[in-house]
Coordinates of C-alpha atoms and ligand atoms in Angstrom, one line a residue:
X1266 CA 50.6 -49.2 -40.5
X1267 CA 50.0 -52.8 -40.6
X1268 CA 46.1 -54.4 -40.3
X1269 CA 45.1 -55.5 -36.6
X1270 CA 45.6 -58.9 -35.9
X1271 CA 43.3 -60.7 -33.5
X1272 CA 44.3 -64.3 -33.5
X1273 CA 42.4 -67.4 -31.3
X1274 CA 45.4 -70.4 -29.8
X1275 CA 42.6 -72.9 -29.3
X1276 CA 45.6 -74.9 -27.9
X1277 CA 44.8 -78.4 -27.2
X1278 CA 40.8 -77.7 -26.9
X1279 CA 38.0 -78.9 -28.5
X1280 CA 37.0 -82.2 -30.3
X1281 CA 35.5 -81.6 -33.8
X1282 CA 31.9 -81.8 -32.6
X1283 CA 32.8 -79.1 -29.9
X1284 CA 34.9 -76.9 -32.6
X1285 CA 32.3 -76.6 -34.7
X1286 CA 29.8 -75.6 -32.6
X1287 CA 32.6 -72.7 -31.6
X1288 CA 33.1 -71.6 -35.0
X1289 CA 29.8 -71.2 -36.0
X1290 CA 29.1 -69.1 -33.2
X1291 CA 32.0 -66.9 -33.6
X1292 CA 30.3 -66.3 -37.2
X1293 CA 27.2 -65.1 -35.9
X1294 CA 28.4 -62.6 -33.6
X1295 CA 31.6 -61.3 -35.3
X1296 CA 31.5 -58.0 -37.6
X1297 CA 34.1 -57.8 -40.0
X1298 CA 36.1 -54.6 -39.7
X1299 CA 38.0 -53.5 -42.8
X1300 CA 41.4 -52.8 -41.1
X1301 CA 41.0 -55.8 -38.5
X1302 CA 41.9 -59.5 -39.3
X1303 CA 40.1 -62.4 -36.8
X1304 CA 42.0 -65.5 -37.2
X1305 CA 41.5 -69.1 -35.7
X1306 CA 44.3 -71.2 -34.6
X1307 CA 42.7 -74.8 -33.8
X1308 CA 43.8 -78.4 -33.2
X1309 CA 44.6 -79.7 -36.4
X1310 CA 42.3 -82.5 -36.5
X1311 CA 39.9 -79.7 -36.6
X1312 CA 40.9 -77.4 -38.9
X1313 CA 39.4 -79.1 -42.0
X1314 CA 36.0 -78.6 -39.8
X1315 CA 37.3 -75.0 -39.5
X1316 CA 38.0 -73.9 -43.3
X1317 CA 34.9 -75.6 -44.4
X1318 CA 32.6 -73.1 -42.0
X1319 CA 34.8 -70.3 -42.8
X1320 CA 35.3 -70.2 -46.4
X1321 CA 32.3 -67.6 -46.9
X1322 CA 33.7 -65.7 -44.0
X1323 CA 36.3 -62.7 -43.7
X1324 CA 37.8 -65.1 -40.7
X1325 CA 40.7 -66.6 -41.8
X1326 CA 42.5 -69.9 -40.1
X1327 CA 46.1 -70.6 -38.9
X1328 CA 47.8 -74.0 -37.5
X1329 CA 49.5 -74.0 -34.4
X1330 CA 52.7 -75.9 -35.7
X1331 CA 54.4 -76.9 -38.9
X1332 CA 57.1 -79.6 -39.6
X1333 CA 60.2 -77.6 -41.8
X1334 CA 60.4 -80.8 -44.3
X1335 CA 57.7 -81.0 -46.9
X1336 CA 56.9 -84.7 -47.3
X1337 CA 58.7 -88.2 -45.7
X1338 CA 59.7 -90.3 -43.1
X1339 CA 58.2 -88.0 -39.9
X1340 CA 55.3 -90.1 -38.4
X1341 CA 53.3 -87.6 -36.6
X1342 CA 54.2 -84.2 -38.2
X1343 CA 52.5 -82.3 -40.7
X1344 CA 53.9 -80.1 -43.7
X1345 CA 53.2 -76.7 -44.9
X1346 CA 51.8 -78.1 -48.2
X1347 CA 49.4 -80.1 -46.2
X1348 CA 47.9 -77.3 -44.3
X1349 CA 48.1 -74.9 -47.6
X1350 CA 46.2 -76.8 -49.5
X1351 CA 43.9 -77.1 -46.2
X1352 CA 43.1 -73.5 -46.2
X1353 CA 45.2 -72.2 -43.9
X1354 CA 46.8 -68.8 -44.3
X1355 CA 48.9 -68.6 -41.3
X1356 CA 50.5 -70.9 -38.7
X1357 CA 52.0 -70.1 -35.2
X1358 CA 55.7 -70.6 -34.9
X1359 CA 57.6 -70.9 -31.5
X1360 CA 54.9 -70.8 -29.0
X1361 CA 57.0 -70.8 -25.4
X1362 CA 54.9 -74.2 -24.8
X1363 CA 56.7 -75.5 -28.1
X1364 CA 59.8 -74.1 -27.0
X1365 CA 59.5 -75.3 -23.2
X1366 CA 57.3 -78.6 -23.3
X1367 CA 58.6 -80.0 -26.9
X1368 CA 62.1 -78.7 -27.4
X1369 CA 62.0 -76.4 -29.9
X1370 CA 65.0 -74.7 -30.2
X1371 CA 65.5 -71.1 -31.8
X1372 CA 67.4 -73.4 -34.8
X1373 CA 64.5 -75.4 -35.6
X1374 CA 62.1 -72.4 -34.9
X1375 CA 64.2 -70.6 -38.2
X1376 CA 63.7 -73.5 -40.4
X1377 CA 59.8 -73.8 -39.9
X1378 CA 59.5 -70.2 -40.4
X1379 CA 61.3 -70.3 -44.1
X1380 CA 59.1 -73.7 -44.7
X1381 CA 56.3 -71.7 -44.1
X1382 CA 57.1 -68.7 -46.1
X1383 CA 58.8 -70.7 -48.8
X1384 CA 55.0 -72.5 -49.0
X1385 CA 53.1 -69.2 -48.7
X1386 CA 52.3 -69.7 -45.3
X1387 CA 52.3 -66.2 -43.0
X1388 CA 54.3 -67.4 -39.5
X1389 CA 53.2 -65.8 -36.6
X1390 CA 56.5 -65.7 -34.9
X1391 CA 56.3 -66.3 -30.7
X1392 CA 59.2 -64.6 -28.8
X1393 CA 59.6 -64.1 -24.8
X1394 CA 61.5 -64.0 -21.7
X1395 CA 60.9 -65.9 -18.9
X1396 CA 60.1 -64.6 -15.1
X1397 CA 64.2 -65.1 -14.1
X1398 CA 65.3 -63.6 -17.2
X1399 CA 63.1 -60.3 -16.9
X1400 CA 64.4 -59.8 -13.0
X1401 CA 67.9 -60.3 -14.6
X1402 CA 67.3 -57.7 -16.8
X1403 CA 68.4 -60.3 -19.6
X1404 CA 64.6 -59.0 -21.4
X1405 CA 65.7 -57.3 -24.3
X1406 CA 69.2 -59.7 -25.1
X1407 CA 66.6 -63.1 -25.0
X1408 CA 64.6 -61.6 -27.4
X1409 CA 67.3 -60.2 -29.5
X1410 CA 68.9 -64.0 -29.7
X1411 CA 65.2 -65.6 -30.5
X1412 CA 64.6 -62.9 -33.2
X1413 CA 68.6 -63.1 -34.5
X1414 CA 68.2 -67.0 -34.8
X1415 CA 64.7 -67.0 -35.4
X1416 CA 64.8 -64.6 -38.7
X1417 CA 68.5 -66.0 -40.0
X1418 CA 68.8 -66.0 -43.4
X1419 CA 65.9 -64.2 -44.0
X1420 CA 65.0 -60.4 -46.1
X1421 CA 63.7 -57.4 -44.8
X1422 CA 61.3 -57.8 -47.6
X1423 CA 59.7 -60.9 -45.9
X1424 CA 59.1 -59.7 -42.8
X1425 CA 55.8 -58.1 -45.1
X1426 CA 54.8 -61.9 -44.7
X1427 CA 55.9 -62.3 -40.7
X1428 CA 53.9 -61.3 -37.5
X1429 CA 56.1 -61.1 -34.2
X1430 CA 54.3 -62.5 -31.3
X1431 CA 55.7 -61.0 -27.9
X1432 CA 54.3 -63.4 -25.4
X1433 CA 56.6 -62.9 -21.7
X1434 CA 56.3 -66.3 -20.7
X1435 CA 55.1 -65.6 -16.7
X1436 CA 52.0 -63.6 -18.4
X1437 CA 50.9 -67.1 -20.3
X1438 CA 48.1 -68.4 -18.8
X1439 CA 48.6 -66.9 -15.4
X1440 CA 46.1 -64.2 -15.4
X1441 CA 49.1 -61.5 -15.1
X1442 CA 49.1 -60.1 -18.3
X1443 CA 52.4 -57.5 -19.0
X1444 CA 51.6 -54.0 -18.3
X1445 CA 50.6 -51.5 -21.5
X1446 CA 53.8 -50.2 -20.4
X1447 CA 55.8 -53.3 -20.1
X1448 CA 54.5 -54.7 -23.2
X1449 CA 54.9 -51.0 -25.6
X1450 CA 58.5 -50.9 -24.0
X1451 CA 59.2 -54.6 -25.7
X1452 CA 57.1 -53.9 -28.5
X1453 CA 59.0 -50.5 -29.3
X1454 CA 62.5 -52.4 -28.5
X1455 CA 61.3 -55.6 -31.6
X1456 CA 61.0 -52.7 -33.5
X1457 CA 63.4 -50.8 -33.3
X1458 CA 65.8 -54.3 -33.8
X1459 CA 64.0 -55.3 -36.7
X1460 CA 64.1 -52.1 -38.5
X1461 CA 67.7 -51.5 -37.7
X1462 CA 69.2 -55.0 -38.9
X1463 CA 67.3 -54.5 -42.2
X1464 CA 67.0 -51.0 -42.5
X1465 CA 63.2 -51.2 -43.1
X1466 CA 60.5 -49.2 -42.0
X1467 CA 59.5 -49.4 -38.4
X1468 CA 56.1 -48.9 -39.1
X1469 CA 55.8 -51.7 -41.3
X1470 CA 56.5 -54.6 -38.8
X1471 CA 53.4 -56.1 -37.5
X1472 CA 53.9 -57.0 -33.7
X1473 CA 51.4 -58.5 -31.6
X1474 CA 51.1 -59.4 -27.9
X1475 CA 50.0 -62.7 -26.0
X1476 CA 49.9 -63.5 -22.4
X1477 CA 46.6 -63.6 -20.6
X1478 CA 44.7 -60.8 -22.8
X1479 CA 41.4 -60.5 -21.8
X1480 CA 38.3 -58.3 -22.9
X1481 CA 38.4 -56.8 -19.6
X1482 CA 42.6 -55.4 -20.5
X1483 CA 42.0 -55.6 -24.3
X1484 CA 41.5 -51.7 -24.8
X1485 CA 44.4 -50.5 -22.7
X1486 CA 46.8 -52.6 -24.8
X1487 CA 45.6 -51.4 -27.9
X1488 CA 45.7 -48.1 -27.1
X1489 CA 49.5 -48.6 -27.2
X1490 CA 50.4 -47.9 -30.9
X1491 CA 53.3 -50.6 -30.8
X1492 CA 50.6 -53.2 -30.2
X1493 CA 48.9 -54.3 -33.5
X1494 CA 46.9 -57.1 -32.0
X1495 CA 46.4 -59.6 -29.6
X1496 CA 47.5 -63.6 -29.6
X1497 CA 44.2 -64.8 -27.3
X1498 CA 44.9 -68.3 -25.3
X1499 CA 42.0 -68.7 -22.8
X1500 CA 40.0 -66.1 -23.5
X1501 CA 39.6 -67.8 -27.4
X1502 CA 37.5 -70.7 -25.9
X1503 CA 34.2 -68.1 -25.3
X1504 CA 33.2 -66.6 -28.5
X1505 CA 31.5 -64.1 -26.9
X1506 CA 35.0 -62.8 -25.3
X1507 CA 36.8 -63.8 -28.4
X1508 CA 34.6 -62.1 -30.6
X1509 CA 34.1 -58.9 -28.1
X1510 CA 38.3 -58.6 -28.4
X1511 CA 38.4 -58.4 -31.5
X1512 CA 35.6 -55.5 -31.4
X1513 CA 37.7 -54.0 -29.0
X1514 CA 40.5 -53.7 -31.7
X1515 CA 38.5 -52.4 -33.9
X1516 CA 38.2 -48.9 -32.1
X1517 CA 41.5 -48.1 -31.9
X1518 CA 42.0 -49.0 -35.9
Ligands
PGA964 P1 46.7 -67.0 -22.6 O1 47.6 -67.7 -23.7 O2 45.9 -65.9 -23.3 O3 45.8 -68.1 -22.1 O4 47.6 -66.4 -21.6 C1 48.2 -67.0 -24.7 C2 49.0 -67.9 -25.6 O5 49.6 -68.9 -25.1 O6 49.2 -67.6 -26.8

């Protein structure tokens, strides 16, 4: 059984002044858990900010976005050996608002998450339908293409290093988070897809949900044991809510 994972997409919130102050006070009131991991996901801009506060901390930082190419001519992007040697453990890989708002294609999505692994970075890999596709009933073949296209030319062995993200697109930032039973069903179906095309262990893959988790649905979802943590949008921003998730997790781990 893979650790929780509680992870904060600060999105595009918070100057470095504002971050900080965040950070710290997600310090004071977080207690580390032994089988729960909290993780950041800030701005990059602030992430420098970040690792410096949490260095002495069990908290551990992602980026929300990676270039594939390590070094050259790509004004404005930023490579996995930059945000290595930052600190960062993790970084988030095919958010819906990369995929929708900046074009990301499932192709380009694949070759960020092999720069990041080939670098030592752990993706946290977004998948979801949209609203039209779930009433098609197209669900389950949407995700299958973004995890087909997503994982090509990848081993069973580094999906060790991988966290699915389910994250239905009409539960982000909308307030209408998936049901426990519409999220285990999707959850259960990632799995089962996984395990098959590699023949790995089902138990192994860690899969976590996003879309509009709160502290108020947090313990229903994580009562479902296909759910092994939460991606946190708005609900980051307050680290009383952020921090009150992730002690949420914690009793059902
Ligand atoms: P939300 O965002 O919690 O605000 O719905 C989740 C996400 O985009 O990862």
């Amino acid at each position: 059984m893979p650790n929780t994972l509680i992870v904060g997409n600060w999105k595009m919130h918070n100057t470095i002044s504002q971050a900080e102050t965040l950070i710290r006070d997600i310090i004071a009131l977080y207690q580390p858990h032994p089988t729960v991991e909290l993780m950041v996901a800030p701005p990059y801009i602030t992430l420098q900010t970040a690792a410096n506060l949490l260095k002495t901390t069990s908290i551990t930082l992602a980026a929300q976005n990676v270039c594939a190419k390590d070094e050259g001519a790509f004004t404005g992007e930023v490579s996995p050996p930059m945000l290595k040697e930052l600190g960062c453990q993790s970084v988030i890989i095919g958010h819906s608002e990369r995929r929708h708002l900046f074009g990301e294609t499932d192709e380009s999505i694949n070759e960020k998450i092999r720069a990041a692994l080939h670098h030592g970075l752990q993706p946290i890999f977004c998948v979801g339908e949209r609203l039209e596709e779930r009433e098609a009933d197209q669900t389950h073949s949407v995700i299958q293409h973004q995890l087909q296209t997503g994982l090509a030319r990848l081993e069973g062995k580094d999906l060790d290093n991988i966290t699915i993200a389910y994250e239905p697109v009409w539960a982000i930032g909308t307030g209408k988070a998936a049901t426990v039973e519409q999220a285990t069903e999707v959850h259960a179906a990632i799995r089962a897809m996984l395990a098959t095309h590699w023949d790995i262990d089902p138990g192994q893959i860690r899969i976590i949900y996003g879309g509009s988790v709160t502290a108020d649905n947090a313990q229903a979802l994580f009562q479902s044991p296909h759910i092994n943590g939460a991606l946190i949008g708005k609900a980051c921003l307050n680290s009383e809510s952020f921090v009150k998730i992730a002690q949420i997790a914690t009793l059902d781990s």
